[in-house]
Amino acid sequence: MSCPPIRNSLTSTPSAWAASTPSANWRARPCRKRGDAVAGTHVLLLRCSGPLQSWGVESLFTTRDTLREPTKSGAVGLLAAALGRPRGADLADLAALKMGVRVDQEGTLLRDYHTAGQDGYATSTGGVEWTNVIVTKRYYLQDARFLVALEGEDLSFLSDLQRALADPVWALFLGRKACVPGEPVWLADGLQPETRLEAALRGYPWLVPAARVRNGRRPERLRLVLEDLQGEAIRPDQPISFHERDRRYAPRRVHTSWCPCPERSLDEEVLPCSSPA
């Protein structure tokens, strides 16, 4: 079974947005002025792991697709939710971050069959309005694990994002609201100063627990998907606006390569267990 082909459209729905309305005790973190940036580039790492994930770029009408790895619109949606930004907020600072993904566990594709509209509904005149049954197909990734990296030049800004992931304003989801993380998105050592995107992805421990390695055998290599102006593939997932009435996305280029699977798993590393202050 394969996912339906993805067309090069710039009008797809956002891959992830954690909440549509803020709670009563809404505490969105204010947009911080740029500055205080440390020379060079820095990387923030996120873990996307859960029973189900769905990262769509062509989710129109009755078919809700998914890519095989997180989209940039999905990653920006996670960060915006952690910061508590409303849908209409400016995304320029988040969208400017360069993104890469390491696929630690590919997962399997699931097609979920939905029907809606079987029963009628009461009208204001006291009658019943009958509707036709609508059949939809929704695609998910099962048991996938991804290491997502975001590169920028402002270390202070990435530190703010790291703290927000540890204590998010709104709940975080892996592409759709039904897809909750199976493990924290926040990584204790996820902030990697003075490094580059690909180096951070290659050097971080494998996200699959050692106890889940079958017969002690690890894959020889892991797939990398890196944002690259000279990349061979185009993804329509560069977010411009998440506003409900003005959802806009631009294309971006990505390059796919491979890296050796790290020799150690993350659960074999000694890491701090507390969230950042």
PDB file of C-alpha atoms in Angstrom:
ATOM      1  CA  MET A   1       0.000   0.000   0.000  1.00  0.00           C
ATOM      2  CA  SER A   2       1.357   3.365  -0.970  1.00  0.00           C
ATOM      3  CA  CYS A   3       0.402   6.899  -0.147  1.00  0.00           C
ATOM      4  CA  PRO A   4      -1.285   8.854  -2.965  1.00  0.00           C
ATOM      5  CA  PRO A   5       1.070  10.956  -5.089  1.00  0.00           C
ATOM      6  CA  ILE A   6       1.845  14.421  -3.782  1.00  0.00           C
ATOM      7  CA  ARG A   7       1.307  17.218  -6.241  1.00  0.00           C
ATOM      8  CA  ASN A   8       3.367  20.385  -6.176  1.00  0.00           C
ATOM      9  CA  SER A   9       0.705  22.634  -4.679  1.00  0.00           C
ATOM     10  CA  LEU A  10       1.188  25.751  -2.618  1.00  0.00           C
ATOM     11  CA  THR A  11      -2.280  25.706  -1.094  1.00  0.00           C
ATOM     12  CA  SER A  12      -2.099  22.685   1.172  1.00  0.00           C
ATOM     13  CA  THR A  13      -3.345  22.713   4.724  1.00  0.00           C
ATOM     14  CA  PRO A  14      -0.765  23.165   7.498  1.00  0.00           C
ATOM     15  CA  SER A  15       0.846  19.978   8.670  1.00  0.00           C
ATOM     16  CA  ALA A  16       0.660  20.829  12.344  1.00  0.00           C
ATOM     17  CA  TRP A  17      -0.929  23.363  14.584  1.00  0.00           C
ATOM     18  CA  ALA A  18      -1.395  22.369  18.169  1.00  0.00           C
ATOM     19  CA  ALA A  19      -4.498  24.334  19.086  1.00  0.00           C
ATOM     20  CA  SER A  20      -6.962  26.565  17.315  1.00  0.00           C
ATOM     21  CA  THR A  21      -8.031  28.631  20.301  1.00  0.00           C
ATOM     22  CA  PRO A  22      -6.077  29.682  23.389  1.00  0.00           C
ATOM     23  CA  SER A  23      -7.190  28.648  26.838  1.00  0.00           C
ATOM     24  CA  ALA A  24      -8.573  30.988  29.461  1.00  0.00           C
ATOM     25  CA  ASN A  25      -5.196  31.309  31.112  1.00  0.00           C
ATOM     26  CA  TRP A  26      -3.478  32.045  27.827  1.00  0.00           C
ATOM     27  CA  ARG A  27       0.136  32.967  28.478  1.00  0.00           C
ATOM     28  CA  ALA A  28       1.729  33.414  25.102  1.00  0.00           C
ATOM     29  CA  ARG A  29       5.373  34.300  25.253  1.00  0.00           C
ATOM     30  CA  PRO A  30       6.024  37.688  23.638  1.00  0.00           C
ATOM     31  CA  CYS A  31       8.016  37.954  20.439  1.00  0.00           C
ATOM     32  CA  ARG A  32      11.559  38.726  21.484  1.00  0.00           C
ATOM     33  CA  LYS A  33      13.628  41.321  19.712  1.00  0.00           C
ATOM     34  CA  ARG A  34      16.527  39.936  17.749  1.00  0.00           C
ATOM     35  CA  GLY A  35      20.012  40.555  18.947  1.00  0.00           C
ATOM     36  CA  ASP A  36      22.442  39.047  21.390  1.00  0.00           C
ATOM     37  CA  ALA A  37      23.262  36.495  18.707  1.00  0.00           C
ATOM     38  CA  VAL A  38      26.445  34.518  19.075  1.00  0.00           C
ATOM     39  CA  ALA A  39      28.677  34.342  16.004  1.00  0.00           C
ATOM     40  CA  GLY A  40      28.254  31.236  13.880  1.00  0.00           C
ATOM     41  CA  THR A  41      25.328  28.862  13.612  1.00  0.00           C
ATOM     42  CA  HIS A  42      23.570  26.875  16.316  1.00  0.00           C
ATOM     43  CA  VAL A  43      21.109  23.990  16.204  1.00  0.00           C
ATOM     44  CA  LEU A  44      18.023  23.023  18.191  1.00  0.00           C
ATOM     45  CA  LEU A  45      17.099  19.324  18.144  1.00  0.00           C
ATOM     46  CA  LEU A  46      13.579  17.952  18.619  1.00  0.00           C
ATOM     47  CA  ARG A  47      12.321  14.395  18.991  1.00  0.00           C
ATOM     48  CA  CYS A  48       9.191  13.435  17.047  1.00  0.00           C
ATOM     49  CA  SER A  49       8.163   9.989  18.247  1.00  0.00           C
ATOM     50  CA  GLY A  50       4.706   8.539  18.761  1.00  0.00           C
ATOM     51  CA  PRO A  51       2.257   5.762  17.885  1.00  0.00           C
ATOM     52  CA  LEU A  52       0.860   7.857  15.015  1.00  0.00           C
ATOM     53  CA  GLN A  53       2.136  10.862  13.094  1.00  0.00           C
ATOM     54  CA  SER A  54       0.844  12.607   9.999  1.00  0.00           C
ATOM     55  CA  TRP A  55       2.731  15.297   8.090  1.00  0.00           C
ATOM     56  CA  GLY A  56       0.573  16.321   5.167  1.00  0.00           C
ATOM     57  CA  VAL A  57       1.294  18.743   2.348  1.00  0.00           C
ATOM     58  CA  GLU A  58      -1.601  17.920   0.017  1.00  0.00           C
ATOM     59  CA  SER A  59      -4.505  17.348   2.406  1.00  0.00           C
ATOM     60  CA  LEU A  60      -7.469  18.455   0.326  1.00  0.00           C
ATOM     61  CA  PHE A  61     -11.089  17.297   0.158  1.00  0.00           C
ATOM     62  CA  THR A  62     -11.515  13.637   1.172  1.00  0.00           C
ATOM     63  CA  THR A  63      -7.846  12.565   1.173  1.00  0.00           C
ATOM     64  CA  ARG A  64      -5.452  13.515   3.987  1.00  0.00           C
ATOM     65  CA  ASP A  65      -1.951  12.525   3.009  1.00  0.00           C
ATOM     66  CA  THR A  66       1.323  12.308   4.881  1.00  0.00           C
ATOM     67  CA  LEU A  67       4.963  12.546   3.919  1.00  0.00           C
ATOM     68  CA  ARG A  68       7.457  10.004   5.215  1.00  0.00           C
ATOM     69  CA  GLU A  69       9.042  12.564   7.554  1.00  0.00           C
ATOM     70  CA  PRO A  70       8.053  15.810   9.337  1.00  0.00           C
ATOM     71  CA  THR A  71       7.372  18.868   7.212  1.00  0.00           C
ATOM     72  CA  LYS A  72       8.732  22.326   7.911  1.00  0.00           C
ATOM     73  CA  SER A  73       5.217  23.688   8.371  1.00  0.00           C
ATOM     74  CA  GLY A  74       4.707  20.954  10.964  1.00  0.00           C
ATOM     75  CA  ALA A  75       7.899  21.810  12.846  1.00  0.00           C
ATOM     76  CA  VAL A  76       7.061  25.522  12.818  1.00  0.00           C
ATOM     77  CA  GLY A  77       3.568  24.657  14.060  1.00  0.00           C
ATOM     78  CA  LEU A  78       5.059  22.752  17.000  1.00  0.00           C
ATOM     79  CA  LEU A  79       7.243  25.696  17.956  1.00  0.00           C
ATOM     80  CA  ALA A  80       4.412  28.205  17.548  1.00  0.00           C
ATOM     81  CA  ALA A  81       2.200  26.092  19.804  1.00  0.00           C
ATOM     82  CA  ALA A  82       4.939  25.806  22.416  1.00  0.00           C
ATOM     83  CA  LEU A  83       5.316  29.598  22.372  1.00  0.00           C
ATOM     84  CA  GLY A  84       1.547  30.123  22.517  1.00  0.00           C
ATOM     85  CA  ARG A  85       1.325  32.122  19.323  1.00  0.00           C
ATOM     86  CA  PRO A  86      -2.144  32.502  17.794  1.00  0.00           C
ATOM     87  CA  ARG A  87      -2.764  31.428  14.217  1.00  0.00           C
ATOM     88  CA  GLY A  88      -2.474  34.928  12.843  1.00  0.00           C
ATOM     89  CA  ALA A  89       0.894  35.643  14.481  1.00  0.00           C
ATOM     90  CA  ASP A  90       3.981  36.503  12.461  1.00  0.00           C
ATOM     91  CA  LEU A  91       5.974  33.367  11.591  1.00  0.00           C
ATOM     92  CA  ALA A  92       8.970  35.034   9.968  1.00  0.00           C
ATOM     93  CA  ASP A  93      11.459  34.269  12.754  1.00  0.00           C
ATOM     94  CA  LEU A  94      10.442  30.605  12.983  1.00  0.00           C
ATOM     95  CA  ALA A  95      10.187  30.072   9.237  1.00  0.00           C
ATOM     96  CA  ALA A  96      13.673  31.544   8.751  1.00  0.00           C
ATOM     97  CA  LEU A  97      15.258  28.619  10.622  1.00  0.00           C
ATOM     98  CA  LYS A  98      16.893  26.036   8.391  1.00  0.00           C
ATOM     99  CA  MET A  99      15.503  22.533   8.882  1.00  0.00           C
ATOM    100  CA  GLY A 100      16.824  18.995   8.641  1.00  0.00           C
ATOM    101  CA  VAL A 101      15.441  15.587   9.604  1.00  0.00           C
ATOM    102  CA  ARG A 102      17.121  12.305  10.478  1.00  0.00           C
ATOM    103  CA  VAL A 103      14.832   9.311  10.088  1.00  0.00           C
ATOM    104  CA  ASP A 104      15.737   7.031  12.989  1.00  0.00           C
ATOM    105  CA  GLN A 105      12.785   4.686  12.473  1.00  0.00           C
ATOM    106  CA  GLU A 106      10.902   4.836   9.191  1.00  0.00           C
ATOM    107  CA  GLY A 107       7.590   3.555  10.506  1.00  0.00           C
ATOM    108  CA  THR A 108       4.851   1.985   8.410  1.00  0.00           C
ATOM    109  CA  LEU A 109       2.083   3.656   6.454  1.00  0.00           C
ATOM    110  CA  LEU A 110      -1.482   3.330   7.749  1.00  0.00           C
ATOM    111  CA  ARG A 111      -4.590   4.243   5.777  1.00  0.00           C
ATOM    112  CA  ASP A 112      -7.568   5.012   8.000  1.00  0.00           C
ATOM    113  CA  TYR A 113     -11.049   4.803   6.536  1.00  0.00           C
ATOM    114  CA  HIS A 114     -13.589   7.421   7.708  1.00  0.00           C
ATOM    115  CA  THR A 115     -17.263   8.012   7.034  1.00  0.00           C
ATOM    116  CA  ALA A 116     -19.263  11.061   8.051  1.00  0.00           C
ATOM    117  CA  GLY A 117     -22.836  12.225   7.619  1.00  0.00           C
ATOM    118  CA  GLN A 118     -24.657   8.902   8.017  1.00  0.00           C
ATOM    119  CA  ASP A 119     -27.377  10.293  10.281  1.00  0.00           C
ATOM    120  CA  GLY A 120     -29.511  13.355   9.839  1.00  0.00           C
ATOM    121  CA  TYR A 121     -29.487  16.422  12.054  1.00  0.00           C
ATOM    122  CA  ALA A 122     -32.300  18.473  13.559  1.00  0.00           C
ATOM    123  CA  THR A 123     -33.172  21.749  11.865  1.00  0.00           C
ATOM    124  CA  SER A 124     -34.532  24.957  13.381  1.00  0.00           C
ATOM    125  CA  THR A 125     -37.985  24.191  11.956  1.00  0.00           C
ATOM    126  CA  GLY A 126     -38.236  20.921  13.861  1.00  0.00           C
ATOM    127  CA  GLY A 127     -37.534  18.695  10.901  1.00  0.00           C
ATOM    128  CA  VAL A 128     -34.582  16.468  10.041  1.00  0.00           C
ATOM    129  CA  GLU A 129     -32.050  17.223   7.328  1.00  0.00           C
ATOM    130  CA  TRP A 130     -30.509  14.107   5.800  1.00  0.00           C
ATOM    131  CA  THR A 131     -27.018  14.206   4.388  1.00  0.00           C
ATOM    132  CA  ASN A 132     -25.061  11.951   2.104  1.00  0.00           C
ATOM    133  CA  VAL A 133     -22.349   9.776   3.560  1.00  0.00           C
ATOM    134  CA  ILE A 134     -18.891  11.253   2.988  1.00  0.00           C
ATOM    135  CA  VAL A 135     -16.017   8.789   2.701  1.00  0.00           C
ATOM    136  CA  THR A 136     -12.531  10.034   3.553  1.00  0.00           C
ATOM    137  CA  LYS A 137      -9.074   8.446   3.605  1.00  0.00           C
ATOM    138  CA  ARG A 138      -6.471   9.565   6.106  1.00  0.00           C
ATOM    139  CA  TYR A 139      -2.863   8.442   6.090  1.00  0.00           C
ATOM    140  CA  TYR A 140      -0.606   8.094   9.133  1.00  0.00           C
ATOM    141  CA  LEU A 141       2.881   6.881   9.989  1.00  0.00           C
ATOM    142  CA  GLN A 142       2.944   4.175  12.662  1.00  0.00           C
ATOM    143  CA  ASP A 143       5.786   3.831  15.184  1.00  0.00           C
ATOM    144  CA  ALA A 144       8.093   6.294  13.452  1.00  0.00           C
ATOM    145  CA  ARG A 145      10.908   8.216  15.141  1.00  0.00           C
ATOM    146  CA  PHE A 146      12.508  11.380  13.818  1.00  0.00           C
ATOM    147  CA  LEU A 147      15.279  13.677  14.964  1.00  0.00           C
ATOM    148  CA  VAL A 148      14.383  17.171  13.734  1.00  0.00           C
ATOM    149  CA  ALA A 149      17.048  19.883  13.629  1.00  0.00           C
ATOM    150  CA  LEU A 150      16.541  23.638  13.259  1.00  0.00           C
ATOM    151  CA  GLU A 151      19.541  25.830  12.523  1.00  0.00           C
ATOM    152  CA  GLY A 152      19.859  29.557  13.187  1.00  0.00           C
ATOM    153  CA  GLU A 153      22.394  32.231  14.041  1.00  0.00           C
ATOM    154  CA  ASP A 154      20.676  33.556  17.179  1.00  0.00           C
ATOM    155  CA  LEU A 155      21.564  31.296  20.109  1.00  0.00           C
ATOM    156  CA  SER A 156      19.349  33.252  22.504  1.00  0.00           C
ATOM    157  CA  PHE A 157      16.320  32.721  20.266  1.00  0.00           C
ATOM    158  CA  LEU A 158      16.961  28.982  20.065  1.00  0.00           C
ATOM    159  CA  SER A 159      17.319  28.908  23.857  1.00  0.00           C
ATOM    160  CA  ASP A 160      13.875  30.497  24.140  1.00  0.00           C
ATOM    161  CA  LEU A 161      12.475  27.780  21.897  1.00  0.00           C
ATOM    162  CA  GLN A 162      14.192  25.076  23.937  1.00  0.00           C
ATOM    163  CA  ARG A 163      12.575  26.354  27.138  1.00  0.00           C
ATOM    164  CA  ALA A 164       9.184  26.648  25.442  1.00  0.00           C
ATOM    165  CA  LEU A 165       9.314  23.011  24.313  1.00  0.00           C
ATOM    166  CA  ALA A 166      10.010  21.941  27.896  1.00  0.00           C
ATOM    167  CA  ASP A 167       6.999  23.926  29.162  1.00  0.00           C
ATOM    168  CA  PRO A 168       4.686  24.518  26.180  1.00  0.00           C
ATOM    169  CA  VAL A 169       1.777  26.944  26.335  1.00  0.00           C
ATOM    170  CA  TRP A 170      -0.433  24.658  24.242  1.00  0.00           C
ATOM    171  CA  ALA A 171      -0.347  20.907  23.802  1.00  0.00           C
ATOM    172  CA  LEU A 172       1.992  19.607  21.107  1.00  0.00           C
ATOM    173  CA  PHE A 173       0.908  17.290  18.310  1.00  0.00           C
ATOM    174  CA  LEU A 174       2.734  15.361  15.617  1.00  0.00           C
ATOM    175  CA  GLY A 175       0.987  16.722  12.558  1.00  0.00           C
ATOM    176  CA  ARG A 176      -2.643  16.341  13.656  1.00  0.00           C
ATOM    177  CA  LYS A 177      -4.394  16.876  16.955  1.00  0.00           C
ATOM    178  CA  ALA A 178      -5.059  13.149  17.329  1.00  0.00           C
ATOM    179  CA  CYS A 179      -1.322  12.380  17.054  1.00  0.00           C
ATOM    180  CA  VAL A 180       0.124  13.014  20.496  1.00  0.00           C
ATOM    181  CA  PRO A 181       3.844  12.484  21.175  1.00  0.00           C
ATOM    182  CA  GLY A 182       4.786   9.187  22.771  1.00  0.00           C
ATOM    183  CA  GLU A 183       7.907  10.810  24.251  1.00  0.00           C
ATOM    184  CA  PRO A 184       8.801  14.421  25.053  1.00  0.00           C
ATOM    185  CA  VAL A 185       9.581  16.550  22.026  1.00  0.00           C
ATOM    186  CA  TRP A 186      12.049  18.451  24.217  1.00  0.00           C
ATOM    187  CA  LEU A 187      15.534  16.938  24.504  1.00  0.00           C
ATOM    188  CA  ALA A 188      17.678  17.786  27.529  1.00  0.00           C
ATOM    189  CA  ASP A 189      20.757  18.322  25.363  1.00  0.00           C
ATOM    190  CA  GLY A 190      18.829  19.447  22.309  1.00  0.00           C
ATOM    191  CA  LEU A 191      20.454  22.876  22.150  1.00  0.00           C
ATOM    192  CA  GLN A 192      23.715  22.455  20.228  1.00  0.00           C
ATOM    193  CA  PRO A 193      25.783  25.682  20.139  1.00  0.00           C
ATOM    194  CA  GLU A 194      28.380  26.405  17.492  1.00  0.00           C
ATOM    195  CA  THR A 195      27.540  23.600  15.097  1.00  0.00           C
ATOM    196  CA  ARG A 196      25.926  23.009  11.736  1.00  0.00           C
ATOM    197  CA  LEU A 197      22.693  21.293  10.781  1.00  0.00           C
ATOM    198  CA  GLU A 198      24.087  18.128   9.240  1.00  0.00           C
ATOM    199  CA  ALA A 199      26.822  17.720  11.857  1.00  0.00           C
ATOM    200  CA  ALA A 200      24.260  17.883  14.681  1.00  0.00           C
ATOM    201  CA  LEU A 201      22.063  15.274  13.006  1.00  0.00           C
ATOM    202  CA  ARG A 202      24.959  12.926  12.312  1.00  0.00           C
ATOM    203  CA  GLY A 203      26.438  13.165  15.794  1.00  0.00           C
ATOM    204  CA  TYR A 204      23.369  12.748  18.014  1.00  0.00           C
ATOM    205  CA  PRO A 205      22.605   9.325  19.582  1.00  0.00           C
ATOM    206  CA  TRP A 206      20.062   7.044  17.941  1.00  0.00           C
ATOM    207  CA  LEU A 207      16.524   7.659  19.228  1.00  0.00           C
ATOM    208  CA  VAL A 208      15.482   4.004  19.198  1.00  0.00           C
ATOM    209  CA  PRO A 209      15.918   2.476  22.705  1.00  0.00           C
ATOM    210  CA  ALA A 210      18.574  -0.207  22.894  1.00  0.00           C
ATOM    211  CA  ALA A 211      16.036  -2.695  24.288  1.00  0.00           C
ATOM    212  CA  ARG A 212      13.983  -2.417  21.091  1.00  0.00           C
ATOM    213  CA  VAL A 213      16.835  -3.309  18.762  1.00  0.00           C
ATOM    214  CA  ARG A 214      15.933  -6.677  17.299  1.00  0.00           C
ATOM    215  CA  ASN A 215      18.628  -9.329  17.664  1.00  0.00           C
ATOM    216  CA  GLY A 216      21.078  -6.582  18.570  1.00  0.00           C
ATOM    217  CA  ARG A 217      21.180  -5.439  14.947  1.00  0.00           C
ATOM    218  CA  ARG A 218      21.002  -1.773  14.053  1.00  0.00           C
ATOM    219  CA  PRO A 219      20.434  -0.388  10.574  1.00  0.00           C
ATOM    220  CA  GLU A 220      23.650   0.425   8.772  1.00  0.00           C
ATOM    221  CA  ARG A 221      22.498   3.874   7.750  1.00  0.00           C
ATOM    222  CA  LEU A 222      19.765   6.447   8.387  1.00  0.00           C
ATOM    223  CA  ARG A 223      18.072   8.747   5.914  1.00  0.00           C
ATOM    224  CA  LEU A 224      18.723  12.507   6.102  1.00  0.00           C
ATOM    225  CA  VAL A 225      16.460  15.148   4.545  1.00  0.00           C
ATOM    226  CA  LEU A 226      18.175  18.548   4.597  1.00  0.00           C
ATOM    227  CA  GLU A 227      16.944  21.949   3.511  1.00  0.00           C
ATOM    228  CA  ASP A 228      19.195  22.935   0.611  1.00  0.00           C
ATOM    229  CA  LEU A 229      18.833  25.710  -1.961  1.00  0.00           C
ATOM    230  CA  GLN A 230      20.390  23.358  -4.511  1.00  0.00           C
ATOM    231  CA  GLY A 231      18.299  20.358  -3.460  1.00  0.00           C
ATOM    232  CA  GLU A 232      16.844  18.002  -6.030  1.00  0.00           C
ATOM    233  CA  ALA A 233      13.322  17.853  -4.538  1.00  0.00           C
ATOM    234  CA  ILE A 234      10.720  20.547  -3.876  1.00  0.00           C
ATOM    235  CA  ARG A 235       8.408  20.551  -0.862  1.00  0.00           C
ATOM    236  CA  PRO A 236       5.485  23.034  -0.670  1.00  0.00           C
ATOM    237  CA  ASP A 237       5.789  23.360   3.117  1.00  0.00           C
ATOM    238  CA  GLN A 238       7.592  26.654   3.778  1.00  0.00           C
ATOM    239  CA  PRO A 239       5.025  28.400   6.020  1.00  0.00           C
ATOM    240  CA  ILE A 240       4.053  31.999   5.359  1.00  0.00           C
ATOM    241  CA  SER A 241       0.790  32.258   7.289  1.00  0.00           C
ATOM    242  CA  PHE A 242      -1.278  29.892   9.441  1.00  0.00           C
ATOM    243  CA  HIS A 243      -4.252  32.260   9.613  1.00  0.00           C
ATOM    244  CA  GLU A 244      -7.504  30.340   9.158  1.00  0.00           C
ATOM    245  CA  ARG A 245      -8.550  32.597   6.272  1.00  0.00           C
ATOM    246  CA  ASP A 246      -5.106  33.117   4.797  1.00  0.00           C
ATOM    247  CA  ARG A 247      -3.104  29.890   4.907  1.00  0.00           C
ATOM    248  CA  ARG A 248      -0.122  30.275   2.637  1.00  0.00           C
ATOM    249  CA  TYR A 249       2.956  28.187   1.902  1.00  0.00           C
ATOM    250  CA  ALA A 250       5.925  28.558  -0.381  1.00  0.00           C
ATOM    251  CA  PRO A 251       8.111  25.863  -1.958  1.00  0.00           C
ATOM    252  CA  ARG A 252      11.515  24.963  -0.563  1.00  0.00           C
ATOM    253  CA  ARG A 253      14.213  22.655  -1.841  1.00  0.00           C
ATOM    254  CA  VAL A 254      15.528  19.653   0.062  1.00  0.00           C
ATOM    255  CA  HIS A 255      18.356  17.182  -0.459  1.00  0.00           C
ATOM    256  CA  THR A 256      18.215  13.540   0.649  1.00  0.00           C
ATOM    257  CA  SER A 257      21.364  11.736   1.785  1.00  0.00           C
ATOM    258  CA  TRP A 258      22.414   9.051   4.270  1.00  0.00           C
ATOM    259  CA  CYS A 259      24.487   8.847   7.433  1.00  0.00           C
ATOM    260  CA  PRO A 260      25.799   5.913   9.479  1.00  0.00           C
ATOM    261  CA  CYS A 261      23.546   4.829  12.330  1.00  0.00           C
ATOM    262  CA  PRO A 262      25.071   6.031  15.643  1.00  0.00           C
ATOM    263  CA  GLU A 263      26.613   3.271  17.727  1.00  0.00           C
ATOM    264  CA  ARG A 264      24.800   4.284  20.917  1.00  0.00           C
ATOM    265  CA  SER A 265      21.121   4.860  21.643  1.00  0.00           C
ATOM    266  CA  LEU A 266      19.871   7.910  23.498  1.00  0.00           C
ATOM    267  CA  ASP A 267      18.758   5.810  26.480  1.00  0.00           C
ATOM    268  CA  GLU A 268      22.359   4.648  26.909  1.00  0.00           C
ATOM    269  CA  GLU A 269      23.589   8.219  27.359  1.00  0.00           C
ATOM    270  CA  VAL A 270      23.753   9.986  30.744  1.00  0.00           C
ATOM    271  CA  LEU A 271      21.648  13.126  30.349  1.00  0.00           C
ATOM    272  CA  PRO A 272      20.218  15.687  32.780  1.00  0.00           C
ATOM    273  CA  CYS A 273      16.645  14.773  33.687  1.00  0.00           C
ATOM    274  CA  SER A 274      15.291  18.193  34.619  1.00  0.00           C
ATOM    275  CA  SER A 275      13.779  20.810  32.323  1.00  0.00           C
ATOM    276  CA  PRO A 276      15.674  24.053  31.718  1.00  0.00           C
ATOM    277  CA  ALA A 277      14.953  26.841  34.158  1.00  0.00           C
TER     278      ALA A 277
END
